[in-house]
PDB file of C-alpha atoms in Angstrom:
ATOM      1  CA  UNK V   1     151.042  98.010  58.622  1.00  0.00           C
ATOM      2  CA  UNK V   2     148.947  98.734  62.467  1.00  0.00           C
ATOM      3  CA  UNK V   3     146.887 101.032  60.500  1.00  0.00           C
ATOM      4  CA  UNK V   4     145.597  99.556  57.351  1.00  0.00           C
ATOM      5  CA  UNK V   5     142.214  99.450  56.893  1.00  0.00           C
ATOM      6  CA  UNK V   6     140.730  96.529  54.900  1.00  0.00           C
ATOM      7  CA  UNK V   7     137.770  96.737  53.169  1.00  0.00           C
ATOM      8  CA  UNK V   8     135.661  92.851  52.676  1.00  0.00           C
ATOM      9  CA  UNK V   9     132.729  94.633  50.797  1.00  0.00           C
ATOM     10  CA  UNK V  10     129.221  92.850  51.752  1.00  0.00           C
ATOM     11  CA  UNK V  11     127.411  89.924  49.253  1.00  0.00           C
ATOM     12  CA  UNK V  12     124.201  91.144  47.469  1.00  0.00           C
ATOM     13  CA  UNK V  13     123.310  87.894  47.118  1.00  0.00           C
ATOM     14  CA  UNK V  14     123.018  84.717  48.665  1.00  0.00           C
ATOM     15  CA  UNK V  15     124.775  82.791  46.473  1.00  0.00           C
ATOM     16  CA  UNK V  16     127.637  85.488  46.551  1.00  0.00           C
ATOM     17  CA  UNK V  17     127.151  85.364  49.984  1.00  0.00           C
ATOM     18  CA  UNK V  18     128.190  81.505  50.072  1.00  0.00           C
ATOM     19  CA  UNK V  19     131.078  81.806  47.384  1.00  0.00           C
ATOM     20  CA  UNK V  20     132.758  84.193  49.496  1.00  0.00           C
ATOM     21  CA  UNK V  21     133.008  82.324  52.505  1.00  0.00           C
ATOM     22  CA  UNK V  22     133.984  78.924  50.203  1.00  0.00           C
ATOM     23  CA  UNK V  23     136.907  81.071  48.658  1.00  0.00           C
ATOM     24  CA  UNK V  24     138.147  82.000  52.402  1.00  0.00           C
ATOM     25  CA  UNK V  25     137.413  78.963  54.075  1.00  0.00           C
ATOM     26  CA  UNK V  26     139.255  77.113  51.069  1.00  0.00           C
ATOM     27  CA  UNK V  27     142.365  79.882  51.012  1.00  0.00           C
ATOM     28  CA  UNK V  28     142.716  79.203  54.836  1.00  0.00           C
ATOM     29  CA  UNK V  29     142.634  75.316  54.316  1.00  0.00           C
ATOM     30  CA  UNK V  30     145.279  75.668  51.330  1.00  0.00           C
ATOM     31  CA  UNK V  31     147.748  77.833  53.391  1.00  0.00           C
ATOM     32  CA  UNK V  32     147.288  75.211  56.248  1.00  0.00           C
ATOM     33  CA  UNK V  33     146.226  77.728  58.575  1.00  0.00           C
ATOM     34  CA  UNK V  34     145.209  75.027  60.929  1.00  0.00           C
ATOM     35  CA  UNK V  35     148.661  73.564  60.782  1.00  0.00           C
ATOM     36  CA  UNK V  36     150.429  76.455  62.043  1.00  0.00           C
ATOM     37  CA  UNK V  37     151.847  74.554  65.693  1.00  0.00           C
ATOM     38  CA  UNK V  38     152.600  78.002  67.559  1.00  0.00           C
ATOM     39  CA  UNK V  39     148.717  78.679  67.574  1.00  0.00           C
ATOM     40  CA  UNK V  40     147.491  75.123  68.398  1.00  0.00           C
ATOM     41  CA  UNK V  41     144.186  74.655  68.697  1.00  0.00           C
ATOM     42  CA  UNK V  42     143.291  78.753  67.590  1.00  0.00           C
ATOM     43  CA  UNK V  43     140.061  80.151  68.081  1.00  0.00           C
ATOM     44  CA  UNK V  44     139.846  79.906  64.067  1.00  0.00           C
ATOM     45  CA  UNK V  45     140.544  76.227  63.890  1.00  0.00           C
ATOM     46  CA  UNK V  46     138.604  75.466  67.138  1.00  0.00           C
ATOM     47  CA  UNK V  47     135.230  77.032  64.767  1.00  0.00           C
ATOM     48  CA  UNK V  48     136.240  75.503  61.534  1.00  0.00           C
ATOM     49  CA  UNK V  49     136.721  72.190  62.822  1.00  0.00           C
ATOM     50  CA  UNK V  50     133.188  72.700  65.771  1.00  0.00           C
ATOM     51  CA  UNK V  51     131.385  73.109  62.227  1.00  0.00           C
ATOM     52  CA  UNK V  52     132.379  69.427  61.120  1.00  0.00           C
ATOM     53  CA  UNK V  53     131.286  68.239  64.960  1.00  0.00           C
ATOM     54  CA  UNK V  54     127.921  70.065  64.890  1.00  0.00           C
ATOM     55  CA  UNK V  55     127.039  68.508  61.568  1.00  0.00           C
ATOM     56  CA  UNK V  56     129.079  64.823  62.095  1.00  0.00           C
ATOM     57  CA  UNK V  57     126.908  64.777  65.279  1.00  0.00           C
ATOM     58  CA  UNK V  58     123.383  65.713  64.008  1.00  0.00           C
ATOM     59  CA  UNK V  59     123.955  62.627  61.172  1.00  0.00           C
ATOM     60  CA  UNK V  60     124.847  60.474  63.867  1.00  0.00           C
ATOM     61  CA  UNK V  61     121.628  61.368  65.927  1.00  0.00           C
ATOM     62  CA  UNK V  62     119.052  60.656  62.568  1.00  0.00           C
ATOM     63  CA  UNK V  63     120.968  57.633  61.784  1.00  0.00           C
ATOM     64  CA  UNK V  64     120.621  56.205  65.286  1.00  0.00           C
ATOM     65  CA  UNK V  65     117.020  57.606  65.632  1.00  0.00           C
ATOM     66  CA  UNK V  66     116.062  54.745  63.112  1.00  0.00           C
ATOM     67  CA  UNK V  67     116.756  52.261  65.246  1.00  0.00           C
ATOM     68  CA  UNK V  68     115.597  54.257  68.230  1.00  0.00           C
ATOM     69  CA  UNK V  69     113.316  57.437  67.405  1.00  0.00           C
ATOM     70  CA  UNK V  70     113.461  58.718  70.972  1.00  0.00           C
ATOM     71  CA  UNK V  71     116.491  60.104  69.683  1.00  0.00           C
ATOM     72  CA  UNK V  72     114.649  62.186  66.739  1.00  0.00           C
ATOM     73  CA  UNK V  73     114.010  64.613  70.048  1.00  0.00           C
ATOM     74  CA  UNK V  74     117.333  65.042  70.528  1.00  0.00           C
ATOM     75  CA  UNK V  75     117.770  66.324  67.477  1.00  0.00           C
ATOM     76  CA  UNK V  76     115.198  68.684  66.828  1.00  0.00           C
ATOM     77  CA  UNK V  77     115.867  70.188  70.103  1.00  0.00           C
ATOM     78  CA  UNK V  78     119.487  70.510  69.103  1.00  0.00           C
ATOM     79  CA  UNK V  79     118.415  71.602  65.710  1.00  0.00           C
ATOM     80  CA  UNK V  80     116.172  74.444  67.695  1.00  0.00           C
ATOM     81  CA  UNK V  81     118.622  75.476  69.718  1.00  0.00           C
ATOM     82  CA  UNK V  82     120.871  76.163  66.879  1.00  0.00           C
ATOM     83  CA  UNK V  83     118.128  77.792  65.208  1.00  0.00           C
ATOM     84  CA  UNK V  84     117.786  79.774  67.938  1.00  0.00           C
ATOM     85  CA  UNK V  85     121.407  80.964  67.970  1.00  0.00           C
ATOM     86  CA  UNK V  86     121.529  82.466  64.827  1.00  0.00           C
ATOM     87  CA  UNK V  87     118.481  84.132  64.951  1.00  0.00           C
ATOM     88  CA  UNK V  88     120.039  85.121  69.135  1.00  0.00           C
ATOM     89  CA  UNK V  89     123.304  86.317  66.892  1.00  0.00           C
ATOM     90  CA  UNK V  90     122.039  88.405  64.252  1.00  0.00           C
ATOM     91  CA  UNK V  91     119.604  89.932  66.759  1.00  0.00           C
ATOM     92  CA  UNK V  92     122.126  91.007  68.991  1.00  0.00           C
ATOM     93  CA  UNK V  93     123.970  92.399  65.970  1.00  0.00           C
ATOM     94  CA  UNK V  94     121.405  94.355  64.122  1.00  0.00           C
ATOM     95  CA  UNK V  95     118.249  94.129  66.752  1.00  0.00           C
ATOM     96  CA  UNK V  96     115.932  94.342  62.898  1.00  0.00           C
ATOM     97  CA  UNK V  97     113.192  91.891  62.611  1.00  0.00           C
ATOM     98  CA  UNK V  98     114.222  91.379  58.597  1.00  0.00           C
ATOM     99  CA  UNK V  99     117.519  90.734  59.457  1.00  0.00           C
ATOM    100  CA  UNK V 100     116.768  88.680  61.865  1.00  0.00           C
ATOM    101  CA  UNK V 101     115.199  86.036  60.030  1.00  0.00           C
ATOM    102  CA  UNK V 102     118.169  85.667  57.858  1.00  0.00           C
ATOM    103  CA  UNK V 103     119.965  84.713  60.508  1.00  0.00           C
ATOM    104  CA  UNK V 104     119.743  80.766  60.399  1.00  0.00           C
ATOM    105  CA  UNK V 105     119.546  81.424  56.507  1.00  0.00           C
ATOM    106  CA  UNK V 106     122.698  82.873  56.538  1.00  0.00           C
ATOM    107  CA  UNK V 107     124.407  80.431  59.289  1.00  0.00           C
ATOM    108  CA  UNK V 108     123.289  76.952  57.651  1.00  0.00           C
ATOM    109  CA  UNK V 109     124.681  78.675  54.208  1.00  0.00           C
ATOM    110  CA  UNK V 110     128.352  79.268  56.032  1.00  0.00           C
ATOM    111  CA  UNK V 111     128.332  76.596  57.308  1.00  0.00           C
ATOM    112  CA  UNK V 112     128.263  74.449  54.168  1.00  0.00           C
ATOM    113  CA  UNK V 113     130.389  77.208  52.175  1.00  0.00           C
ATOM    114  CA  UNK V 114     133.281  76.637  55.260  1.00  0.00           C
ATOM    115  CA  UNK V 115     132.947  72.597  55.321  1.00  0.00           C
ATOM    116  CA  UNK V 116     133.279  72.096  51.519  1.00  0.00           C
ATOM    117  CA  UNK V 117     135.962  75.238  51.157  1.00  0.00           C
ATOM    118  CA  UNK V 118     137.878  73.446  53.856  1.00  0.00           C
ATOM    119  CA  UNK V 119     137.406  70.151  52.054  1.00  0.00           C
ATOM    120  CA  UNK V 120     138.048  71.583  48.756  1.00  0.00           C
ATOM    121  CA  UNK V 121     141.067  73.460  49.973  1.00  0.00           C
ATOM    122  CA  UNK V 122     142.962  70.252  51.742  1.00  0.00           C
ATOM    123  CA  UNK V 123     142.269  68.457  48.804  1.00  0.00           C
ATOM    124  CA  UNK V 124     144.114  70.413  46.558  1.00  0.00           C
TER     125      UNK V 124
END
């Protein structure tokens, strides 16, 4: 149907918050949504699998910064700047100083909820 209009209904809590996006994040990993070959390398599976990267990269920088801390900056800036793009995202969004502050809340939380959905969800 063009015009059906879907309605998600928004978390009151945090923790609902993160079971939400685990449920979809797991649905789309059961229904091998990222296995569909017409759409390739889709915006959706270019995101799901950037979350993996971000996180796969940031343990390789604190492992390696044990051996050489130099690269401790590197991280922390990195860390910052993704810091600074929730809080950039949720600004632009809402432009509320209350919200805003959720923002890397909220974008660390989906994060997880999407990585061990997806896990969950190719697992089983």
């Amino acid at each position: 149907m063009k015009n059906a209009l879907v309605e998600w209904g928004m978390p009151e809590t945090l923790r609902e918050f993160m079971r939400k996006i685990y449920n979809y994040a797991k649905g789309d990993a059961k229904t091998k949504i990222w296995l569909f070959p017409e759409k390739g390398f889709a915006s959706h599976n270019i995101r799901a699998l950037s979350i993996f990267g971000r996180y796969l990269f940031g343990l390789f920088l604190l492992f390696f910064s044990l051996q050489n801390p130099q690269l401790l900056y590197f991280l922390i800036f990195g860390f910052l700047l993704y810091a600074f793009w929730a809080f950039r995202k949720v600004y632009l969004e809402y432009r509320e100083l209350q919200v805003l502050l959720w923002g890397p809340v909220l974008q660390i939380t989906s994060d997880f909820a999407v990585m061990s959905g997806f896990f969950k969800g190719i697992i089983s």
